[in-house]
Structure formats: C-alpha cells, structure tokens
Amino acid sequence: MKKTTCAACDCELGAETITVKLGGKSVEVCCQECAEALNEAEAARSSASTGGE
C-alpha cells in the first residue's frame, strides 16, 4: 500500500484530504491550514516572479 504525505507538512494523509492546485499541478494536503499556507506561498511566488506588489 502506497503511503502519501501532505505537500505542506509531510504528515501522513488520512481519509480526509484537500486538493490544492499549484502551478497547474494538483497536490494533496492534510488540512485547511496547510491548504492556506500553500496558497499563500504560491501567491507570493507568483507575485515575485511577475515583479508585482
């Protein structure tokens, strides 16, 4: 059986996962807090790469 981990905190994923789209790819996280953290990181990365802010 394949074990999967959260893309944000590396905790093992349970039955309840949240899918987040980052850079055109879907990743799974363990909770809403991790989903928000990845979304914020992606927004900051996108802003930095376009010279925004």
Coordinates of N, CA and C in Angstrom, one line a residue:
M1 N 0.8 -1.2 0.0 CA 0.0 0.0 0.0 C 0.9 1.2 0.0
K2 N 0.6 2.1 -0.9 CA 1.4 3.4 -1.0 C 1.0 4.4 0.0
K3 N 2.0 4.9 0.8 CA 1.7 5.9 1.8 C 1.9 7.3 1.1
T4 N 1.0 8.2 1.3 CA 1.1 9.5 0.8 C 1.2 10.5 1.9
T5 N 1.9 11.6 1.7 CA 2.1 12.6 2.7 C 1.6 14.0 2.2
C6 N 1.4 14.8 3.2 CA 0.9 16.2 2.9 C 2.0 17.0 2.2
A7 N 1.6 17.7 1.2 CA 2.6 18.5 0.4 C 3.2 19.7 1.2
A8 N 2.5 20.1 2.3 CA 3.0 21.2 3.1 C 3.8 20.8 4.3
C9 N 3.3 19.8 5.0 CA 4.0 19.4 6.3 C 4.5 18.0 6.4
D10 N 4.4 17.2 5.3 CA 4.9 15.9 5.3 C 4.2 14.9 6.2
C11 N 3.1 15.3 6.8 CA 2.3 14.4 7.7 C 1.6 13.3 6.8
E12 N 1.4 12.1 7.3 CA 0.7 11.1 6.5 C -0.7 11.6 6.3
L13 N -1.2 11.4 5.0 CA -2.6 11.8 4.7 C -3.5 10.7 5.2
G14 N -4.6 11.2 5.7 CA -5.7 10.3 6.2 C -6.8 10.2 5.1
A15 N -8.0 9.8 5.5 CA -9.1 9.7 4.6 C -9.6 11.0 4.0
E16 N -9.5 12.0 4.9 CA -9.9 13.4 4.5 C -8.7 14.2 4.0
T17 N -8.7 14.5 2.7 CA -7.6 15.3 2.1 C -8.2 16.4 1.4
I18 N -7.4 17.5 1.2 CA -7.8 18.6 0.4 C -6.9 18.8 -0.7
T19 N -7.4 19.0 -1.9 CA -6.6 19.1 -3.1 C -6.4 20.6 -3.4
V20 N -5.2 21.0 -3.7 CA -4.8 22.3 -4.0 C -4.1 22.4 -5.3
K21 N -4.4 23.3 -6.2 CA -3.7 23.5 -7.4 C -2.6 24.5 -7.3
L22 N -1.4 24.0 -7.7 CA -0.2 24.9 -7.6 C 0.5 24.8 -8.9
G23 N 0.7 25.9 -9.6 CA 1.4 25.9 -10.8 C 0.9 24.9 -11.9
G24 N -0.4 24.7 -11.9 CA -1.0 23.8 -12.9 C -1.1 22.3 -12.4
K25 N -0.5 22.0 -11.3 CA -0.5 20.7 -10.7 C -1.4 20.6 -9.5
S26 N -2.0 19.5 -9.3 CA -2.8 19.2 -8.1 C -1.9 18.5 -7.0
V27 N -2.0 19.0 -5.8 CA -1.3 18.4 -4.7 C -2.3 18.2 -3.6
E28 N -2.1 17.2 -2.7 CA -3.0 16.9 -1.6 C -2.3 17.3 -0.3
V29 N -3.2 17.9 0.6 CA -2.7 18.4 1.9 C -3.7 17.8 2.9
C30 N -3.2 17.8 4.2 CA -4.0 17.1 5.2 C -5.1 18.0 5.9
C31 N -5.0 19.3 5.8 CA -5.9 20.1 6.4 C -6.1 21.5 5.8
Q32 N -7.0 22.3 6.2 CA -7.3 23.6 5.6 C -6.1 24.5 5.9
E33 N -5.5 24.4 7.1 CA -4.4 25.3 7.4 C -3.2 25.1 6.4
C34 N -2.9 23.8 6.0 CA -1.9 23.5 5.1 C -2.3 24.0 3.7
A35 N -3.5 23.9 3.3 CA -4.0 24.4 2.0 C -3.8 25.9 1.9
E36 N -4.2 26.6 3.0 CA -4.0 28.1 3.0 C -2.5 28.5 2.9
A37 N -1.7 27.7 3.6 CA -0.2 28.0 3.6 C 0.3 27.9 2.2
L38 N -0.1 26.8 1.5 CA 0.4 26.6 0.2 C -0.1 27.6 -0.8
N39 N -1.4 28.0 -0.6 CA -2.0 29.1 -1.5 C -1.2 30.4 -1.3
E40 N -0.9 30.7 0.0 CA -0.2 32.0 0.3 C 1.2 31.9 -0.3
A41 N 1.9 30.8 -0.2 CA 3.2 30.6 -0.8 C 3.2 30.8 -2.3
E42 N 2.2 30.2 -2.9 CA 2.1 30.3 -4.4 C 1.8 31.7 -4.8
A43 N 0.9 32.4 -4.1 CA 0.6 33.8 -4.4 C 1.9 34.7 -4.3
A44 N 2.7 34.4 -3.2 CA 3.9 35.2 -3.1 C 4.9 34.9 -4.2
R45 N 5.0 33.6 -4.6 CA 5.9 33.2 -5.6 C 5.5 33.9 -7.0
S46 N 4.2 33.8 -7.2 CA 3.7 34.4 -8.5 C 3.9 35.9 -8.5
S47 N 3.7 36.6 -7.4 CA 3.9 38.0 -7.3 C 5.4 38.3 -7.5
A48 N 6.3 37.6 -6.9 CA 7.7 37.8 -7.0 C 8.2 37.6 -8.5
S49 N 7.6 36.6 -9.1 CA 8.1 36.3 -10.5 C 7.6 37.3 -11.5
T50 N 6.5 38.0 -11.2 CA 6.0 39.0 -12.1 C 6.4 40.4 -11.7
G51 N 7.1 40.5 -10.6 CA 7.6 41.8 -10.2 C 6.5 42.6 -9.5
G52 N 5.4 42.0 -9.1 CA 4.3 42.7 -8.5 C 4.5 43.0 -7.1
E53 N 3.5 43.7 -6.5 CA 3.4 44.0 -5.1 C 3.6 45.5 -4.9

